[in-house]
CSV table of C-alpha atoms and ligand atoms in Angstrom, one decimal:
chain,number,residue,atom,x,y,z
A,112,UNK,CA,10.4,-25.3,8.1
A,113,UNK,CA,6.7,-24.4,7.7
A,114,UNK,CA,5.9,-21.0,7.2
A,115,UNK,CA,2.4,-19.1,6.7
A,116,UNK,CA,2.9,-15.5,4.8
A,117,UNK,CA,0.9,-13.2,6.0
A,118,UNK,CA,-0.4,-9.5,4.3
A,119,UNK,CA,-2.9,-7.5,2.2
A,120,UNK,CA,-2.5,-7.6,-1.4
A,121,UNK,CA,0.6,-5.8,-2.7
A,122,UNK,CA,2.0,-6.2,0.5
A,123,UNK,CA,5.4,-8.6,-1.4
A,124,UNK,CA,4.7,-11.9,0.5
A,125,UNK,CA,5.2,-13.4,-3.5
A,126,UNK,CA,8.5,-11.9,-3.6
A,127,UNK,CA,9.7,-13.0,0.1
A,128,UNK,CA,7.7,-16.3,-0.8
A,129,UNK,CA,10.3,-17.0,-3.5
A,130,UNK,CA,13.5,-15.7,-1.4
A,131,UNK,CA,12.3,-18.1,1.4
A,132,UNK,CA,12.0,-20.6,-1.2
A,133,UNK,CA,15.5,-20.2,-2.8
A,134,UNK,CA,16.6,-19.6,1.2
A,135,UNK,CA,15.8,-22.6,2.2
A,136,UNK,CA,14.6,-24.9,-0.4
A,137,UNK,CA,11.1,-25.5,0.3
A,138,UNK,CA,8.5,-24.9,-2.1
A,139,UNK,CA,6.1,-21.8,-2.5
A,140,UNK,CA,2.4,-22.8,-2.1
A,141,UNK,CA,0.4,-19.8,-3.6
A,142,UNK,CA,-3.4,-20.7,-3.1
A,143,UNK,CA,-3.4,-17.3,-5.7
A,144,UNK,CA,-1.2,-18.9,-8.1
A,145,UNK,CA,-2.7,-22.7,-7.7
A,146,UNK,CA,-6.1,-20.8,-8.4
A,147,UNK,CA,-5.4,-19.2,-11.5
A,148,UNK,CA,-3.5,-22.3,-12.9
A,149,UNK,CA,-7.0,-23.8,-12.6
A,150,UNK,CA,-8.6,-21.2,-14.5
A,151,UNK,CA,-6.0,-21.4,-16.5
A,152,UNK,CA,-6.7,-25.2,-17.5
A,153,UNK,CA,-10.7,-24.6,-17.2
A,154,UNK,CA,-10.9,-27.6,-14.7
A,155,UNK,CA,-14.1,-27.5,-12.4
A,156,UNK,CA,-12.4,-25.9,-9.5
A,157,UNK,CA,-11.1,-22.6,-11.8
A,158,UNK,CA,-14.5,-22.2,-13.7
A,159,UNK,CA,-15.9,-21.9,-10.5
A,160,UNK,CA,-13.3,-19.7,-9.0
A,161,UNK,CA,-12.7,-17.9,-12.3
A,162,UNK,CA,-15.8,-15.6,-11.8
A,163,UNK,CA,-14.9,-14.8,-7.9
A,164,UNK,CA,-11.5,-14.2,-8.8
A,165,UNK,CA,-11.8,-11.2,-11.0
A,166,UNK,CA,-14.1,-9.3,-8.8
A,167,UNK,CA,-11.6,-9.5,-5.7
A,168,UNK,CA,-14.1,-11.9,-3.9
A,169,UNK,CA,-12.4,-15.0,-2.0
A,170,UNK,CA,-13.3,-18.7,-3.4
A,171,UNK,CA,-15.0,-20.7,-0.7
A,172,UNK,CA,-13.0,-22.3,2.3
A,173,UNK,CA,-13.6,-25.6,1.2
A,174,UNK,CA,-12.0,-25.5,-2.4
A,175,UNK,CA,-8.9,-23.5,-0.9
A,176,UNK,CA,-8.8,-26.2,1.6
A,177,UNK,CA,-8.8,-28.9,-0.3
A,178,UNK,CA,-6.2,-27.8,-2.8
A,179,UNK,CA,-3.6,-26.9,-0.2
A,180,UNK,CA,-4.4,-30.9,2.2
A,181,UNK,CA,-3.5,-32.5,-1.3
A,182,UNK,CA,-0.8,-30.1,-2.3
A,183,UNK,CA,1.2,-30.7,1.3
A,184,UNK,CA,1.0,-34.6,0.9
A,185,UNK,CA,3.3,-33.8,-2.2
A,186,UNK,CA,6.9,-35.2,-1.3
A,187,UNK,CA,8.8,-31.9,-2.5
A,188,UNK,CA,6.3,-30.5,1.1
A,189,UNK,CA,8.5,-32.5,2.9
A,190,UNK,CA,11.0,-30.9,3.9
A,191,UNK,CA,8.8,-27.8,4.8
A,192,UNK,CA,6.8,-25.1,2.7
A,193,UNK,CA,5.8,-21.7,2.6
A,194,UNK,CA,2.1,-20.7,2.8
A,195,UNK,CA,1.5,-17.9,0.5
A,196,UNK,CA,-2.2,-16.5,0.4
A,197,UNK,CA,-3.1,-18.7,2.5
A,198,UNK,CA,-5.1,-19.3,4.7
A,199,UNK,CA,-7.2,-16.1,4.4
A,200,UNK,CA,-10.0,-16.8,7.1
A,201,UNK,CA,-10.5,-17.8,10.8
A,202,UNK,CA,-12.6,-21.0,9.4
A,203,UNK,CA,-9.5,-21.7,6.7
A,204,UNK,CA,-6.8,-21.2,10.0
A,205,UNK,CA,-8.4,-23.9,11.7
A,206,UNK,CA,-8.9,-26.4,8.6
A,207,UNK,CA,-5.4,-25.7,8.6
A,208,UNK,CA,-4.9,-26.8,12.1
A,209,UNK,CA,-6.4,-29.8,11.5
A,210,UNK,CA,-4.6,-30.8,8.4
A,211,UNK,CA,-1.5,-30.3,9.7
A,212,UNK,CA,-2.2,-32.0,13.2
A,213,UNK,CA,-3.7,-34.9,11.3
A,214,UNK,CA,0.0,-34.8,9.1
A,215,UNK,CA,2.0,-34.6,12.5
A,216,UNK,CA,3.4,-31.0,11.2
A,217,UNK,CA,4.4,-28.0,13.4
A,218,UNK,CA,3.9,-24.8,12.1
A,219,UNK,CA,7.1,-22.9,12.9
A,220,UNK,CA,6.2,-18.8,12.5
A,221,UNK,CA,3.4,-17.5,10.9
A,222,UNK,CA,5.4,-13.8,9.4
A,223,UNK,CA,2.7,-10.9,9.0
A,224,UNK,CA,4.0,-8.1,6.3
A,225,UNK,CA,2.6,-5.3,8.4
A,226,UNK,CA,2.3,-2.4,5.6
A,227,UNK,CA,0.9,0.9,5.3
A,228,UNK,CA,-2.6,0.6,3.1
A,229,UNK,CA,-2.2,3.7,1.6
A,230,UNK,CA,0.9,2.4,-0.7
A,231,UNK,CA,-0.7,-0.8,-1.7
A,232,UNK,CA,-2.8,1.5,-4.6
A,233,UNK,CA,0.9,2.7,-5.6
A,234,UNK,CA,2.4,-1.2,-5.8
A,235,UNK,CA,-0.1,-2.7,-7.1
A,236,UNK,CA,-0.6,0.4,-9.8
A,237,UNK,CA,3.0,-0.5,-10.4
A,238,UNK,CA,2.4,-3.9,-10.6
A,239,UNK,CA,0.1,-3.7,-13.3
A,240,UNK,CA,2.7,-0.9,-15.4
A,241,UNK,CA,5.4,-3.5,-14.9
A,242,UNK,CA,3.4,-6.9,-16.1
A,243,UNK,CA,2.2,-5.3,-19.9
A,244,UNK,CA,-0.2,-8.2,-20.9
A,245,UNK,CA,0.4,-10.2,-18.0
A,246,UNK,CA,-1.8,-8.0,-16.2
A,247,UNK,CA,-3.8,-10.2,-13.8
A,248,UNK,CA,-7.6,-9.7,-13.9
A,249,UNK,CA,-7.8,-8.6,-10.4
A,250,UNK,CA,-5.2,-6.4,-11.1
A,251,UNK,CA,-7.6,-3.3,-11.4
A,252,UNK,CA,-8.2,-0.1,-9.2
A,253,UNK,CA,-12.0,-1.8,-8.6
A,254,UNK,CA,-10.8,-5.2,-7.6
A,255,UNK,CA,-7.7,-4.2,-5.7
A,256,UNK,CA,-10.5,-2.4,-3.1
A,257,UNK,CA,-12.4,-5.2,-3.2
A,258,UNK,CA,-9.7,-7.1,-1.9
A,259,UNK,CA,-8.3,-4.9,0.5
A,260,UNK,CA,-11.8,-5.1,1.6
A,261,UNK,CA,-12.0,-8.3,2.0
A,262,UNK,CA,-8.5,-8.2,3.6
A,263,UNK,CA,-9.0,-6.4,6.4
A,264,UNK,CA,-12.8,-7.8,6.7
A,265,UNK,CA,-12.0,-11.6,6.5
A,266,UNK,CA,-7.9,-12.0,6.7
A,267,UNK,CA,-7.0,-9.7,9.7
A,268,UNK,CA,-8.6,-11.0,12.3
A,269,UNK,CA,-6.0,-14.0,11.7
A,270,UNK,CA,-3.4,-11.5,13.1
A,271,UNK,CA,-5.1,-11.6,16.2
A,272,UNK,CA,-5.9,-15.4,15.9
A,273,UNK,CA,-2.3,-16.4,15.3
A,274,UNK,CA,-1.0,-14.1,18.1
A,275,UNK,CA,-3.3,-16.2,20.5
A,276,UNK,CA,-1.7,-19.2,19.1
A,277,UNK,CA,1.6,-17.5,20.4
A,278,UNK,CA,3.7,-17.7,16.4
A,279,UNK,CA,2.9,-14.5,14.8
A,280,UNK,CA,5.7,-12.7,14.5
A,281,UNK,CA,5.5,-9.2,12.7
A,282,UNK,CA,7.7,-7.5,10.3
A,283,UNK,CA,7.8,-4.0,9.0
A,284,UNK,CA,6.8,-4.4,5.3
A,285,UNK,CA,7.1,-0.8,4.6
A,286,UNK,CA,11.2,-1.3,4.4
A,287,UNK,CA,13.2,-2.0,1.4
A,288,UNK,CA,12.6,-5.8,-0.4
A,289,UNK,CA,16.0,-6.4,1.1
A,290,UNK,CA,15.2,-5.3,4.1
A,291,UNK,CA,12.3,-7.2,4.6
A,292,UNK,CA,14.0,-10.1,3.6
A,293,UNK,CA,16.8,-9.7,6.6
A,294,UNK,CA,14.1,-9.0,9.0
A,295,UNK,CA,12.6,-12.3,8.3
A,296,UNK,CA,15.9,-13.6,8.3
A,297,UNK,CA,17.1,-12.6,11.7
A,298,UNK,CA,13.1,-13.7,13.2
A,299,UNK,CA,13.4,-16.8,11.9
A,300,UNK,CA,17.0,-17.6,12.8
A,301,UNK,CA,16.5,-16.1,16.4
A,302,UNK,CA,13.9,-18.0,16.9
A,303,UNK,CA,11.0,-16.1,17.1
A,304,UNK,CA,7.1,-17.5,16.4
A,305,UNK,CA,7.1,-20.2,18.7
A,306,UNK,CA,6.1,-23.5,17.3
A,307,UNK,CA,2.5,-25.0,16.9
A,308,UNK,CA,3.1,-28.5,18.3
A,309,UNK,CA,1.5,-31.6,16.3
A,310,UNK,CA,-0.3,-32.9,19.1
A,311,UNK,CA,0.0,-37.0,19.4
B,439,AMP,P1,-3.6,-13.9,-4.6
B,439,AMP,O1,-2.8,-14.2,-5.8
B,439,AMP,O2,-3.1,-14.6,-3.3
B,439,AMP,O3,-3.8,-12.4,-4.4
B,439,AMP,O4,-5.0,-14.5,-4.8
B,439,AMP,C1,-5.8,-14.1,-5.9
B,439,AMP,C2,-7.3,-14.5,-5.7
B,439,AMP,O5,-7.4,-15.9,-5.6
B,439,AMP,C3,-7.9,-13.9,-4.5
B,439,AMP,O6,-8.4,-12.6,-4.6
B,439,AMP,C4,-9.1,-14.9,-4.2
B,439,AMP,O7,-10.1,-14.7,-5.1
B,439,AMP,C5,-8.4,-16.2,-4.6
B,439,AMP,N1,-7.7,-16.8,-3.4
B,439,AMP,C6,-6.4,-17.0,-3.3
B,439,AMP,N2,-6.1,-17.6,-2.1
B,439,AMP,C7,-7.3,-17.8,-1.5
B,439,AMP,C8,-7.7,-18.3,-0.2
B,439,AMP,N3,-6.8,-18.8,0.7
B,439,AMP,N4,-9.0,-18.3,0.1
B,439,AMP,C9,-10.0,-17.8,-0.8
B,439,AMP,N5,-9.7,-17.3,-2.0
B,439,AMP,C10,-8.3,-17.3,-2.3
């Protein structure tokens, strides 16, 4: 199964990224996570995204691109994976849909956490109360607009673009983390998001 999470920041597409994971035994690919490992390690990729990162800013197409086309050729993708943060642009939707047509992989739903943006502050707030000195860098009240910003400037229009495709299938994000989790549940197992066919 090949799923594409879906949501602003705060929104919990990490914590129904790793339910889906332990669901069903596919892997969770966090572009987010993938980054920061990179800064992480100071390779070339995360001293150039270190920078963009912490202001709330997204890292150019390409690099995101490029991580995730290696990352799916990985045999534990095989079976399936679970897009988290990813992709965050029209232009990244459609490398996307070249990657994976090139692969021979369907996309089966792409699941949008539709929440209200007035409570992302809150979670996120809480976020940062709950991680001590794990707090992320971006993690700040200055950042976290930045990248709603950016959210709804860049990343929502792919709401639109994967209803078009005729897979997007939308899930109140404003319920419990349980909740949530049975609502993707019962979308995915009736069904619903229609498949992107690997053409040829
Ligand atoms: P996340 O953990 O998904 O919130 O991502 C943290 C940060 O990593 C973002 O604010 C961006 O700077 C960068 N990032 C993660 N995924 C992408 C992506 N698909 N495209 C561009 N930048 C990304």
């Amino acid at each position: 199964m090949r799923l594409i999470l879906l949501g602003p920041p705060g929104a919990g597409k990490g914590t129904q990224a790793k339910r889906l994971m332990a669901a069903h035994g596919i892997p969770q690919l966090s572009t987010g996570d993938m980054l920061r490992a990179a800064v992480k390690a100071e390779t070339e990729i995360g001293l150039k995204a270190k920078d963009i990162m912490a202001r709330g800013d997204l890292v150019p197409d390409a690099v995101v691109v490029g991580i995730i086309e290696e990352r799916i050729e990985e045999p534990d993708c095989a079976n399936g994976f679970i897009l988290d943060g990813f992709p965050r642009t029209v232009a990244q939707a459609e490398a996307l849909e070249k990657v994976l047509h090139h692969h021979k992989m369907d996309l089966d739903a792409v699941l949008q956490l539709e929440v209200d943006e007035n409570a992302l502050a809150a979670r996120v707030e809480q976020r940062v109360a709950e991680s001590g000195d794990a707090v992320r860098e971006d993690d700040t009240v200055e950042a976290l607009k930045k990248r709603l910003t950016v959210y709804r400037e860049q990343t929502a229009p792919l709401v639109d673009h994967y209803r078009e495709v005729g897979n997007l299938v939308t899930i109140d994000g404003m319920q419990s983390i349980d909740e949530v989790t049975q609502s993707i549940q019962d979308a995915l197992s009736s069904g619903q998001g229609s498949r992107i066919r690997a053409a040829g």
